[in-house]
PDB file of C-alpha atoms in Angstrom:
ATOM      1  CA  UNK A 204      -2.732  -7.665 -12.287  1.00 63.00           C
ATOM      2  CA  UNK A 205      -2.345  -6.672  -8.669  1.00 67.00           C
ATOM      3  CA  UNK A 206       0.657  -4.854  -7.315  1.00 85.00           C
ATOM      4  CA  UNK A 207       1.940  -4.607  -3.790  1.00 93.00           C
ATOM      5  CA  UNK A 208       4.422  -1.933  -2.772  1.00 96.00           C
ATOM      6  CA  UNK A 209       6.390  -2.517   0.409  1.00 97.00           C
ATOM      7  CA  UNK A 210       8.486   0.077   2.245  1.00 97.00           C
ATOM      8  CA  UNK A 211      10.149   0.845   5.553  1.00 98.00           C
ATOM      9  CA  UNK A 212      12.972  -1.663   5.655  1.00 98.00           C
ATOM     10  CA  UNK A 213      16.368  -0.644   6.972  1.00 97.00           C
ATOM     11  CA  UNK A 214      19.465  -1.662   8.899  1.00 98.00           C
ATOM     12  CA  UNK A 215      18.741  -1.772  12.616  1.00 98.00           C
ATOM     13  CA  UNK A 216      20.585  -2.993  15.688  1.00 98.00           C
ATOM     14  CA  UNK A 217      19.367  -5.982  17.703  1.00 98.00           C
ATOM     15  CA  UNK A 218      16.654  -4.913  20.091  1.00 98.00           C
ATOM     16  CA  UNK A 219      15.593  -2.098  17.798  1.00 98.00           C
ATOM     17  CA  UNK A 220      12.330  -1.546  15.990  1.00 98.00           C
ATOM     18  CA  UNK A 221      10.975  -0.844  12.527  1.00 98.00           C
ATOM     19  CA  UNK A 222       7.587  -0.219  10.987  1.00 98.00           C
ATOM     20  CA  UNK A 223       6.942  -1.620   7.545  1.00 98.00           C
ATOM     21  CA  UNK A 224       4.129  -0.474   5.308  1.00 97.00           C
ATOM     22  CA  UNK A 225       2.513  -2.075   2.287  1.00 96.00           C
ATOM     23  CA  UNK A 226       0.215  -0.444  -0.226  1.00 94.00           C
ATOM     24  CA  UNK A 227      -2.397  -3.005  -1.181  1.00 91.00           C
ATOM     25  CA  UNK A 228      -4.144  -3.120  -4.543  1.00 85.00           C
ATOM     26  CA  UNK A 229      -7.620  -1.675  -4.277  1.00 80.00           C
ATOM     27  CA  UNK A 230      -9.177  -4.886  -5.563  1.00 77.00           C
ATOM     28  CA  UNK A 231      -8.074  -6.527  -2.308  1.00 76.00           C
ATOM     29  CA  UNK A 232      -9.391  -3.831  -0.064  1.00 71.00           C
ATOM     30  CA  UNK A 233     -11.525  -4.795   2.924  1.00 68.00           C
ATOM     31  CA  UNK A 234     -12.452  -8.383   2.266  1.00 68.00           C
ATOM     32  CA  UNK A 235      -9.154 -10.180   1.972  1.00 83.00           C
ATOM     33  CA  UNK A 236      -7.009 -11.778   4.582  1.00 93.00           C
ATOM     34  CA  UNK A 237      -3.682 -10.044   4.005  1.00 94.00           C
ATOM     35  CA  UNK A 238      -0.315 -11.124   5.264  1.00 96.00           C
ATOM     36  CA  UNK A 239       3.313 -10.216   5.677  1.00 98.00           C
ATOM     37  CA  UNK A 240       5.928 -12.699   4.546  1.00 98.00           C
ATOM     38  CA  UNK A 241       9.695 -12.802   4.742  1.00 98.00           C
ATOM     39  CA  UNK A 242      12.268 -14.509   2.627  1.00 98.00           C
ATOM     40  CA  UNK A 243      15.893 -15.358   3.270  1.00 97.00           C
ATOM     41  CA  UNK A 244      18.340 -16.392   0.541  1.00 96.00           C
ATOM     42  CA  UNK A 245      17.685 -19.849  -0.815  1.00 96.00           C
ATOM     43  CA  UNK A 246      14.308 -20.190   0.867  1.00 97.00           C
ATOM     44  CA  UNK A 247      10.691 -19.683  -0.087  1.00 96.00           C
ATOM     45  CA  UNK A 248       8.786 -16.775   1.452  1.00 96.00           C
ATOM     46  CA  UNK A 249       7.291 -17.703   4.808  1.00 97.00           C
ATOM     47  CA  UNK A 250       4.286 -16.020   6.341  1.00 97.00           C
ATOM     48  CA  UNK A 251       4.891 -14.199   9.613  1.00 98.00           C
ATOM     49  CA  UNK A 252       1.595 -12.418  10.286  1.00 98.00           C
ATOM     50  CA  UNK A 253      -1.906 -12.126   8.853  1.00 97.00           C
ATOM     51  CA  UNK A 254      -4.927  -9.905   9.333  1.00 95.00           C
ATOM     52  CA  UNK A 255      -8.514 -10.414   8.242  1.00 91.00           C
ATOM     53  CA  UNK A 256     -10.997  -7.882   6.975  1.00 86.00           C
ATOM     54  CA  UNK A 257     -12.431  -7.875  10.466  1.00 86.00           C
ATOM     55  CA  UNK A 258      -9.007  -7.257  12.035  1.00 89.00           C
ATOM     56  CA  UNK A 259      -8.539 -10.788  13.320  1.00 93.00           C
ATOM     57  CA  UNK A 260      -4.793 -11.296  13.519  1.00 97.00           C
ATOM     58  CA  UNK A 261      -2.520 -14.320  13.356  1.00 97.00           C
ATOM     59  CA  UNK A 262       1.194 -14.575  14.101  1.00 98.00           C
ATOM     60  CA  UNK A 263       3.752 -17.282  13.596  1.00 97.00           C
ATOM     61  CA  UNK A 264       5.561 -18.314  16.758  1.00 97.00           C
ATOM     62  CA  UNK A 265       8.952 -16.675  15.984  1.00 97.00           C
ATOM     63  CA  UNK A 266       7.374 -13.195  15.915  1.00 98.00           C
ATOM     64  CA  UNK A 267       4.543 -13.594  18.394  1.00 98.00           C
ATOM     65  CA  UNK A 268       4.659 -10.880  21.052  1.00 97.00           C
ATOM     66  CA  UNK A 269       7.157  -8.788  19.072  1.00 98.00           C
ATOM     67  CA  UNK A 270       5.389  -7.991  15.798  1.00 98.00           C
ATOM     68  CA  UNK A 271       2.001  -6.333  15.325  1.00 98.00           C
ATOM     69  CA  UNK A 272       0.080  -6.298  12.057  1.00 98.00           C
ATOM     70  CA  UNK A 273      -2.541  -3.664  11.314  1.00 96.00           C
ATOM     71  CA  UNK A 274      -4.547  -2.458   8.345  1.00 92.00           C
ATOM     72  CA  UNK A 275      -6.029   0.818   7.192  1.00 88.00           C
ATOM     73  CA  UNK A 276      -8.567   0.144   4.475  1.00 83.00           C
ATOM     74  CA  UNK A 277      -9.142   3.844   3.890  1.00 84.00           C
ATOM     75  CA  UNK A 278      -5.494   4.148   2.887  1.00 88.00           C
ATOM     76  CA  UNK A 279      -5.239   0.662   1.341  1.00 88.00           C
ATOM     77  CA  UNK A 280      -2.283  -0.198   3.536  1.00 93.00           C
ATOM     78  CA  UNK A 281      -1.188  -2.867   5.951  1.00 95.00           C
ATOM     79  CA  UNK A 282       1.605  -2.194   8.407  1.00 97.00           C
ATOM     80  CA  UNK A 283       3.931  -4.399  10.396  1.00 98.00           C
ATOM     81  CA  UNK A 284       5.310  -2.963  13.614  1.00 98.00           C
ATOM     82  CA  UNK A 285       8.405  -4.949  14.531  1.00 98.00           C
ATOM     83  CA  UNK A 286       9.861  -4.566  18.020  1.00 98.00           C
ATOM     84  CA  UNK A 287      12.777  -6.237  19.787  1.00 98.00           C
ATOM     85  CA  UNK A 288      14.296  -7.199  16.473  1.00 98.00           C
ATOM     86  CA  UNK A 289      16.729 -10.096  16.325  1.00 98.00           C
ATOM     87  CA  UNK A 290      19.391 -11.020  13.772  1.00 98.00           C
ATOM     88  CA  UNK A 291      17.209 -13.939  12.671  1.00 97.00           C
ATOM     89  CA  UNK A 292      14.563 -11.422  11.571  1.00 98.00           C
ATOM     90  CA  UNK A 293      16.899 -10.362   8.774  1.00 98.00           C
ATOM     91  CA  UNK A 294      15.086 -10.969   5.492  1.00 98.00           C
ATOM     92  CA  UNK A 295      13.280  -9.346   2.612  1.00 98.00           C
ATOM     93  CA  UNK A 296       9.725  -8.646   3.715  1.00 98.00           C
ATOM     94  CA  UNK A 297       6.750  -8.844   1.373  1.00 98.00           C
ATOM     95  CA  UNK A 298       2.988  -8.530   1.640  1.00 96.00           C
ATOM     96  CA  UNK A 299       0.455 -10.613  -0.227  1.00 94.00           C
ATOM     97  CA  UNK A 300      -2.796 -12.461   0.244  1.00 93.00           C
ATOM     98  CA  UNK A 301      -2.890 -14.943   3.119  1.00 94.00           C
ATOM     99  CA  UNK A 302      -1.948 -18.167   1.366  1.00 94.00           C
ATOM    100  CA  UNK A 303      -4.009 -20.227   3.805  1.00 93.00           C
ATOM    101  CA  UNK A 304      -7.171 -18.861   2.163  1.00 92.00           C
ATOM    102  CA  UNK A 305      -6.257 -17.415  -1.231  1.00 89.00           C
ATOM    103  CA  UNK A 306      -3.863 -17.963  -4.088  1.00 89.00           C
ATOM    104  CA  UNK A 307      -0.800 -15.775  -3.903  1.00 90.00           C
ATOM    105  CA  UNK A 308      -0.606 -12.845  -6.261  1.00 89.00           C
ATOM    106  CA  UNK A 309       2.478 -11.506  -7.991  1.00 90.00           C
ATOM    107  CA  UNK A 310       5.094 -10.536  -5.424  1.00 93.00           C
ATOM    108  CA  UNK A 311       6.151  -6.932  -5.070  1.00 94.00           C
ATOM    109  CA  UNK A 312       9.780  -5.893  -4.763  1.00 96.00           C
ATOM    110  CA  UNK A 313       9.798  -6.306  -1.014  1.00 97.00           C
ATOM    111  CA  UNK A 314      11.734  -4.296   1.540  1.00 98.00           C
ATOM    112  CA  UNK A 315      15.029  -5.378   3.108  1.00 98.00           C
ATOM    113  CA  UNK A 316      15.279  -5.623   6.868  1.00 98.00           C
ATOM    114  CA  UNK A 317      18.746  -6.212   8.270  1.00 98.00           C
ATOM    115  CA  UNK A 318      19.278  -6.679  11.994  1.00 98.00           C
ATOM    116  CA  UNK A 319      22.929  -6.416  12.870  1.00 97.00           C
ATOM    117  CA  UNK A 320      25.258  -4.685  15.278  1.00 95.00           C
TER     118      UNK A 320
END
């Protein structure tokens, strides 16, 4: 069973920034497309950004130009740098496999991001 551990969420004002980090199970190191997702109450998790083993990145339109995904395979982590945060970015953020290519694994606990003045 794989386990993801997300961290870095917080309360931040609109226009602020946060950096999230996810520890990725070693079995998924290097070769997987990995992604960040976010979930709001009553909704399914939605993917916001993805990164391949070769560092090819993908972003959904709402975060394009504001969020940056990166990975460090030596540390088994993927990060999400979030700039110019907006209230609509408020959600619980999770990492997992990129569902476009792989089945999702068990979700971690996520990390809460709240954007509010």
